[in-house]
Tab-separated table of N, CA and C and ligand atoms in Angstrom:
chain	number	residue	atom	x	y	z
A	1	MET	N	-4.364	25.814	45.787
A	1	MET	CA	-5.528	25.496	44.952
A	1	MET	C	-5.456	26.221	43.605
A	2	ALA	N	-4.960	27.459	43.643
A	2	ALA	CA	-4.895	28.246	42.403
A	2	ALA	C	-3.836	27.687	41.442
A	3	MET	N	-2.949	26.855	41.972
A	3	MET	CA	-1.889	26.305	41.116
A	3	MET	C	-2.409	25.263	40.118
A	4	ILE	N	-3.425	24.544	40.555
A	4	ILE	CA	-3.905	23.435	39.707
A	4	ILE	C	-4.390	23.908	38.330
A	5	PRO	N	-5.256	24.937	38.290
A	5	PRO	CA	-5.704	25.381	36.954
A	5	PRO	C	-4.547	25.875	36.089
A	6	ARG	N	-3.519	26.433	36.732
A	6	ARG	CA	-2.406	26.959	35.936
A	6	ARG	C	-1.526	25.821	35.398
A	7	LEU	N	-1.391	24.764	36.166
A	7	LEU	CA	-0.571	23.634	35.731
A	7	LEU	C	-1.267	22.787	34.681
A	8	PHE	N	-2.572	22.714	34.768
A	8	PHE	CA	-3.325	21.767	33.961
A	8	PHE	C	-3.079	21.891	32.445
A	9	PRO	N	-3.124	23.119	31.903
A	9	PRO	CA	-2.861	23.215	30.452
A	9	PRO	C	-1.474	22.710	30.079
A	10	GLY	N	-0.504	22.947	30.943
A	10	GLY	CA	0.850	22.483	30.675
A	10	GLY	C	0.913	20.969	30.599
A	11	VAL	N	0.207	20.307	31.513
A	11	VAL	CA	0.183	18.841	31.522
A	11	VAL	C	-0.475	18.330	30.241
A	12	LEU	N	-1.538	18.992	29.830
A	12	LEU	CA	-2.243	18.581	28.607
A	12	LEU	C	-1.313	18.658	27.393
A	13	VAL	N	-0.557	19.743	27.301
A	13	VAL	CA	0.361	19.917	26.174
A	13	VAL	C	1.417	18.818	26.188
A	14	LEU	N	1.916	18.485	27.396
A	14	LEU	CA	2.904	17.406	27.520
A	14	LEU	C	2.327	16.085	27.053
A	15	LEU	N	1.097	15.784	27.495
A	15	LEU	CA	0.445	14.525	27.122
A	15	LEU	C	0.236	14.455	25.615
A	16	LEU	N	-0.207	15.573	25.048
A	16	LEU	CA	-0.478	15.623	23.611
A	16	LEU	C	0.815	15.415	22.829
A	17	GLY	N	1.894	16.057	23.313
A	17	GLY	CA	3.188	15.926	22.657
A	17	GLY	C	3.657	14.486	22.676
A	18	THR	N	3.498	13.809	23.810
A	18	THR	CA	3.897	12.405	23.926
A	18	THR	C	3.090	11.550	22.968
A	19	PHE	N	1.799	11.832	22.877
A	19	PHE	CA	0.929	11.048	22.002
A	19	PHE	C	1.335	11.220	20.541
A	20	LEU	N	1.611	12.449	20.137
A	20	LEU	CA	1.972	12.713	18.739
A	20	LEU	C	3.292	12.043	18.373
A	21	LEU	N	4.243	12.047	19.314
A	21	LEU	CA	5.533	11.421	19.042
A	21	LEU	C	5.393	9.906	18.949
A	22	ALA	N	4.493	9.346	19.767
A	22	ALA	CA	4.345	7.897	19.821
A	22	ALA	C	3.478	7.373	18.682
A	23	ALA	N	2.664	8.250	18.087
A	23	ALA	CA	1.731	7.792	17.057
A	23	ALA	C	2.499	7.333	15.826
A	24	PRO	N	2.155	6.158	15.276
A	24	PRO	CA	2.835	5.683	14.080
A	24	PRO	C	2.494	6.553	12.875
A	25	ALA	N	3.404	6.569	11.898
A	25	ALA	CA	3.140	7.322	10.670
A	25	ALA	C	1.904	6.733	9.996
A	26	ARG	N	1.082	7.579	9.441
A	26	ARG	CA	-0.149	7.101	8.815
A	26	ARG	C	0.163	6.361	7.511
A	27	ALA	N	-0.530	5.248	7.295
A	27	ALA	CA	-0.316	4.466	6.078
A	27	ALA	C	-0.843	5.246	4.880
A	28	GLU	N	-0.119	5.130	3.783
A	28	GLU	CA	-0.542	5.793	2.551
A	28	GLU	C	-1.169	4.783	1.606
A	29	GLU	N	-1.982	5.283	0.690
A	29	GLU	CA	-2.546	4.397	-0.324
A	29	GLU	C	-2.106	4.899	-1.697
A	30	PHE	N	-1.592	3.983	-2.515
A	30	PHE	CA	-1.122	4.330	-3.851
A	30	PHE	C	-2.030	3.672	-4.883
A	31	GLU	N	-2.467	4.451	-5.863
A	31	GLU	CA	-3.307	3.877	-6.906
A	31	GLU	C	-2.457	3.473	-8.104
A	32	VAL	N	-2.686	2.253	-8.591
A	32	VAL	CA	-1.972	1.733	-9.751
A	32	VAL	C	-3.004	1.313	-10.788
A	33	GLN	N	-2.835	1.771	-12.020
A	33	GLN	CA	-3.794	1.439	-13.081
A	33	GLN	C	-3.327	0.227	-13.873
A	34	ILE	N	-4.265	-0.692	-14.116
A	34	ILE	CA	-3.950	-1.859	-14.945
A	34	ILE	C	-4.679	-1.689	-16.273
A	35	HIS	N	-3.937	-1.929	-17.371
A	35	HIS	CA	-4.556	-1.903	-18.692
A	35	HIS	C	-4.450	-3.302	-19.294
A	36	HIS	N	-4.685	-3.432	-20.586
A	36	HIS	CA	-4.724	-4.765	-21.195
A	36	HIS	C	-3.437	-5.562	-20.995
A	37	THR	N	-2.316	-4.927	-21.294
A	37	THR	CA	-1.074	-5.699	-21.262
A	37	THR	C	-0.025	-5.068	-20.354
A	38	GLU	N	-0.425	-4.110	-19.548
A	38	GLU	CA	0.578	-3.509	-18.671
A	38	GLU	C	-0.036	-2.956	-17.400
A	39	VAL	N	0.807	-2.909	-16.393
A	39	VAL	CA	0.464	-2.227	-15.154
A	39	VAL	C	1.264	-0.938	-15.181
A	40	LEU	N	0.591	0.204	-15.105
A	40	LEU	CA	1.303	1.477	-15.171
A	40	LEU	C	1.972	1.734	-13.829
A	41	ASN	N	3.298	1.749	-13.853
A	41	ASN	CA	4.042	1.996	-12.623
A	41	ASN	C	4.164	3.503	-12.406
A	42	PRO	N	3.462	4.021	-11.428
A	42	PRO	CA	3.508	5.476	-11.203
A	42	PRO	C	4.774	5.918	-10.477
A	43	GLY	N	5.753	5.020	-10.317
A	43	GLY	CA	7.001	5.385	-9.640
A	43	GLY	C	6.810	5.546	-8.152
A	44	ILE	N	6.159	4.590	-7.556
A	44	ILE	CA	5.822	4.696	-6.136
A	44	ILE	C	7.004	4.328	-5.249
A	45	SER	N	7.039	4.878	-4.045
A	45	SER	CA	8.028	4.530	-3.022
A	45	SER	C	7.288	4.220	-1.729
A	46	PRO	N	6.623	3.075	-1.684
A	46	PRO	CA	5.805	2.775	-0.511
A	46	PRO	C	6.620	2.235	0.664
A	47	ARG	N	5.980	2.199	1.818
A	47	ARG	CA	6.578	1.631	3.025
A	47	ARG	C	5.722	0.460	3.483
A	48	VAL	N	6.292	-0.365	4.344
A	48	VAL	CA	5.530	-1.464	4.931
A	48	VAL	C	4.281	-0.889	5.609
A	49	GLY	N	3.138	-1.476	5.364
A	49	GLY	CA	1.885	-1.005	5.952
A	49	GLY	C	1.082	-0.144	4.991
A	50	ASP	N	1.752	0.368	3.941
A	50	ASP	CA	1.016	1.140	2.939
A	50	ASP	C	0.166	0.191	2.095
A	51	VAL	N	-0.801	0.772	1.385
A	51	VAL	CA	-1.726	-0.034	0.591
A	51	VAL	C	-1.605	0.350	-0.880
A	52	LEU	N	-1.557	-0.665	-1.737
A	52	LEU	CA	-1.619	-0.421	-3.180
A	52	LEU	C	-3.025	-0.768	-3.629
A	53	SER	N	-3.675	0.138	-4.344
A	53	SER	CA	-4.984	-0.202	-4.894
A	53	SER	C	-4.847	-0.280	-6.407
A	54	PHE	N	-5.116	-1.475	-6.931
A	54	PHE	CA	-4.988	-1.743	-8.363
A	54	PHE	C	-6.351	-1.560	-9.005
A	55	VAL	N	-6.449	-0.607	-9.945
A	55	VAL	CA	-7.708	-0.330	-10.614
A	55	VAL	C	-7.651	-0.915	-12.016
A	56	ASN	N	-8.578	-1.818	-12.322
A	56	ASN	CA	-8.577	-2.468	-13.637
A	56	ASN	C	-9.322	-1.612	-14.661
A	57	HIS	N	-8.546	-0.937	-15.526
A	57	HIS	CA	-9.127	-0.088	-16.567
A	57	HIS	C	-9.324	-0.858	-17.866
A	58	ALA	N	-8.931	-2.128	-17.904
A	58	ALA	CA	-9.072	-2.932	-19.124
A	58	ALA	C	-10.489	-3.490	-19.225
A	59	GLU	N	-10.793	-4.036	-20.408
A	59	GLU	CA	-12.110	-4.651	-20.589
A	59	GLU	C	-12.018	-6.160	-20.402
A	60	ILE	N	-10.914	-6.580	-19.812
A	60	ILE	CA	-10.706	-7.999	-19.529
A	60	ILE	C	-10.370	-8.165	-18.049
A	61	ALA	N	-10.587	-9.373	-17.563
A	61	ALA	CA	-10.266	-9.635	-16.155
A	61	ALA	C	-8.773	-9.886	-15.985
A	62	HIS	N	-8.245	-9.535	-14.833
A	62	HIS	CA	-6.870	-9.844	-14.478
A	62	HIS	C	-6.876	-10.617	-13.163
A	63	ASN	N	-5.732	-11.168	-12.847
A	63	ASN	CA	-5.575	-11.855	-11.563
A	63	ASN	C	-4.151	-11.614	-11.092
A	64	LEU	N	-3.951	-10.475	-10.454
A	64	LEU	CA	-2.600	-10.061	-10.063
A	64	LEU	C	-2.107	-10.823	-8.840
A	65	TYR	N	-0.790	-10.954	-8.767
A	65	TYR	CA	-0.181	-11.486	-7.547
A	65	TYR	C	1.142	-10.800	-7.290
A	66	LEU	N	1.449	-10.645	-6.012
A	66	LEU	CA	2.677	-9.988	-5.578
A	66	LEU	C	3.650	-11.057	-5.088
A	67	THR	N	4.905	-10.953	-5.504
A	67	THR	CA	5.933	-11.854	-4.994
A	67	THR	C	6.944	-11.025	-4.209
A	68	TYR	N	7.085	-11.333	-2.919
A	68	TYR	CA	8.051	-10.639	-2.070
A	68	TYR	C	9.425	-11.279	-2.241
A	69	GLU	N	10.426	-10.578	-1.739
A	69	GLU	CA	11.821	-11.020	-1.883
A	69	GLU	C	12.059	-12.419	-1.332
A	70	ASP	N	11.365	-12.797	-0.253
A	70	ASP	CA	11.593	-14.123	0.350
A	70	ASP	C	10.761	-15.207	-0.322
A	71	GLY	N	10.056	-14.849	-1.403
A	71	GLY	CA	9.287	-15.841	-2.148
A	71	GLY	C	7.815	-15.902	-1.771
A	72	THR	N	7.427	-15.165	-0.739
A	72	THR	CA	6.019	-15.135	-0.352
A	72	THR	C	5.174	-14.581	-1.497
A	73	VAL	N	4.089	-15.299	-1.828
A	73	VAL	CA	3.204	-14.874	-2.911
A	73	VAL	C	1.841	-14.482	-2.330
A	74	VAL	N	1.355	-13.311	-2.734
A	74	VAL	CA	0.028	-12.866	-2.310
A	74	VAL	C	-0.817	-12.679	-3.567
A	75	THR	N	-1.868	-13.462	-3.693
A	75	THR	CA	-2.735	-13.394	-4.867
A	75	THR	C	-3.949	-12.522	-4.571
A	76	LEU	N	-4.294	-11.654	-5.527
A	76	LEU	CA	-5.414	-10.725	-5.308
A	76	LEU	C	-6.735	-11.248	-5.871
A	77	ASP	N	-6.717	-12.475	-6.393
A	77	ASP	CA	-7.915	-13.107	-6.950
A	77	ASP	C	-8.385	-12.432	-8.237
A	78	THR	N	-9.356	-13.054	-8.874
A	78	THR	CA	-9.831	-12.571	-10.171
A	78	THR	C	-10.406	-11.167	-10.035
A	79	GLN	N	-9.989	-10.302	-10.949
A	79	GLN	CA	-10.398	-8.896	-10.886
A	79	GLN	C	-11.107	-8.499	-12.180
A	80	PRO	N	-12.450	-8.515	-12.169
A	80	PRO	CA	-13.204	-8.139	-13.369
A	80	PRO	C	-12.937	-6.678	-13.765
A	81	PRO	N	-13.248	-6.331	-15.029
A	81	PRO	CA	-13.053	-4.949	-15.489
A	81	PRO	C	-13.775	-3.950	-14.570
A	82	GLY	N	-13.135	-2.820	-14.355
A	82	GLY	CA	-13.760	-1.755	-13.583
A	82	GLY	C	-13.681	-1.924	-12.076
A	83	THR	N	-13.022	-2.984	-11.619
A	83	THR	CA	-12.959	-3.194	-10.170
A	83	THR	C	-11.588	-2.834	-9.611
A	84	THR	N	-11.527	-2.693	-8.300
A	84	THR	CA	-10.290	-2.338	-7.610
A	84	THR	C	-9.957	-3.416	-6.580
A	85	LYS	N	-8.686	-3.816	-6.552
A	85	LYS	CA	-8.211	-4.766	-5.541
A	85	LYS	C	-7.123	-4.083	-4.733
A	86	ARG	N	-7.156	-4.277	-3.419
A	86	ARG	CA	-6.162	-3.637	-2.554
A	86	ARG	C	-5.214	-4.663	-1.945
A	87	ALA	N	-3.960	-4.266	-1.823
A	87	ALA	CA	-2.966	-5.122	-1.186
A	87	ALA	C	-2.175	-4.295	-0.190
A	88	MET	N	-2.180	-4.739	1.077
A	88	MET	CA	-1.367	-4.064	2.082
A	88	MET	C	0.028	-4.671	2.038
A	89	LEU	N	1.047	-3.819	1.981
A	89	LEU	CA	2.425	-4.305	1.833
A	89	LEU	C	2.953	-4.808	3.170
A	90	LYS	N	3.360	-6.082	3.196
A	90	LYS	CA	3.675	-6.743	4.456
A	90	LYS	C	5.157	-6.805	4.784
A	91	GLN	N	6.001	-6.690	3.744
A	91	GLN	CA	7.441	-6.854	3.961
A	91	GLN	C	8.210	-5.787	3.220
A	92	ALA	N	9.350	-5.408	3.796
A	92	ALA	CA	10.256	-4.501	3.101
A	92	ALA	C	11.034	-5.289	2.056
A	93	GLY	N	11.526	-4.589	1.041
A	93	GLY	CA	12.333	-5.229	0.012
A	93	GLY	C	11.688	-5.115	-1.351
A	94	HIS	N	12.236	-5.898	-2.288
A	94	HIS	CA	11.779	-5.833	-3.669
A	94	HIS	C	10.495	-6.635	-3.854
A	95	VAL	N	9.556	-6.069	-4.595
A	95	VAL	CA	8.285	-6.746	-4.860
A	95	VAL	C	8.034	-6.749	-6.369
A	96	ILE	N	7.585	-7.898	-6.869
A	96	ILE	CA	7.229	-8.010	-8.287
A	96	ILE	C	5.733	-8.284	-8.376
A	97	VAL	N	5.041	-7.509	-9.214
A	97	VAL	CA	3.609	-7.721	-9.445
A	97	VAL	C	3.445	-8.345	-10.823
A	98	ARG	N	2.753	-9.466	-10.877
A	98	ARG	CA	2.477	-10.114	-12.159
A	98	ARG	C	1.022	-10.559	-12.205
A	99	CYS	N	0.597	-11.022	-13.384
A	99	CYS	CA	-0.780	-11.476	-13.571
A	99	CYS	C	-0.742	-12.959	-13.944
A	100	TRP	N	-1.557	-13.768	-13.232
A	100	TRP	CA	-1.583	-15.214	-13.522
A	100	TRP	C	-2.088	-15.471	-14.944
A	101	ILE	N	-2.954	-14.597	-15.451
A	101	ILE	CA	-3.570	-14.824	-16.764
A	101	ILE	C	-2.700	-14.282	-17.888
A	102	HIS	N	-2.053	-13.141	-17.656
A	102	HIS	CA	-1.268	-12.473	-18.699
A	102	HIS	C	0.175	-12.294	-18.235
A	103	PRO	N	1.034	-13.272	-18.576
A	103	PRO	CA	2.430	-13.230	-18.104
A	103	PRO	C	3.199	-11.989	-18.568
A	104	ILE	N	2.690	-11.279	-19.565
A	104	ILE	CA	3.391	-10.090	-20.057
A	104	ILE	C	3.316	-8.940	-19.043
A	105	ILE	N	2.323	-9.001	-18.174
A	105	ILE	CA	2.144	-7.935	-17.186
A	105	ILE	C	3.160	-8.073	-16.057
A	106	ARG	N	3.857	-6.982	-15.800
A	106	ARG	CA	4.888	-7.024	-14.771
A	106	ARG	C	5.165	-5.613	-14.275
A	107	MET	N	5.271	-5.475	-12.971
A	107	MET	CA	5.619	-4.186	-12.374
A	107	MET	C	6.483	-4.481	-11.150
A	108	GLU	N	7.534	-3.698	-10.969
A	108	GLU	CA	8.423	-3.933	-9.830
A	108	GLU	C	8.608	-2.638	-9.047
A	109	PHE	N	8.774	-2.797	-7.747
A	109	PHE	CA	9.052	-1.628	-6.908
A	109	PHE	C	9.688	-2.101	-5.603
A	110	ASP	N	10.198	-1.155	-4.845
A	110	ASP	CA	10.815	-1.477	-3.556
A	110	ASP	C	9.965	-0.932	-2.421
A	111	VAL	N	9.869	-1.720	-1.367
A	111	VAL	CA	9.119	-1.313	-0.177
A	111	VAL	C	10.126	-0.967	0.922
A	112	ALA	N	10.032	0.232	1.461
A	112	ALA	CA	10.931	0.652	2.537
A	112	ALA	C	10.387	0.141	3.876
A	113	PRO	N	11.284	-0.083	4.848
A	113	PRO	CA	10.799	-0.485	6.177
A	113	PRO	C	9.926	0.623	6.749
A	114	HIS	N	9.068	0.262	7.681
A	114	HIS	CA	8.163	1.268	8.242
A	114	HIS	C	8.929	2.273	9.082
B	201	LIG	CU1	-4.056	-9.988	-16.595
């Protein structure tokens, strides 16, 4: 009977260790600022599952879209001044961010596998 209390903490530590090893890496969020004619690339190195939050610092609306390497396009819809749009990165590989309204806007980065 006295063995059970002594074993119990050990089992808990084992369970906790298994849980920590099995837990997926936490997703990160990267902030990207948009101005009138450019998206400021902060030199991000995101992974699949991470989130990019685009903050519109311009006094004009933008409508950003992401193009993945396989041609998949994700549109973030119209983004009025002062608003933030978030995009969760779905695929590894090269991604290009452009604006439907202002073709001069362009930002590129690579997404690492999770
Ligand atoms: Cu724009």
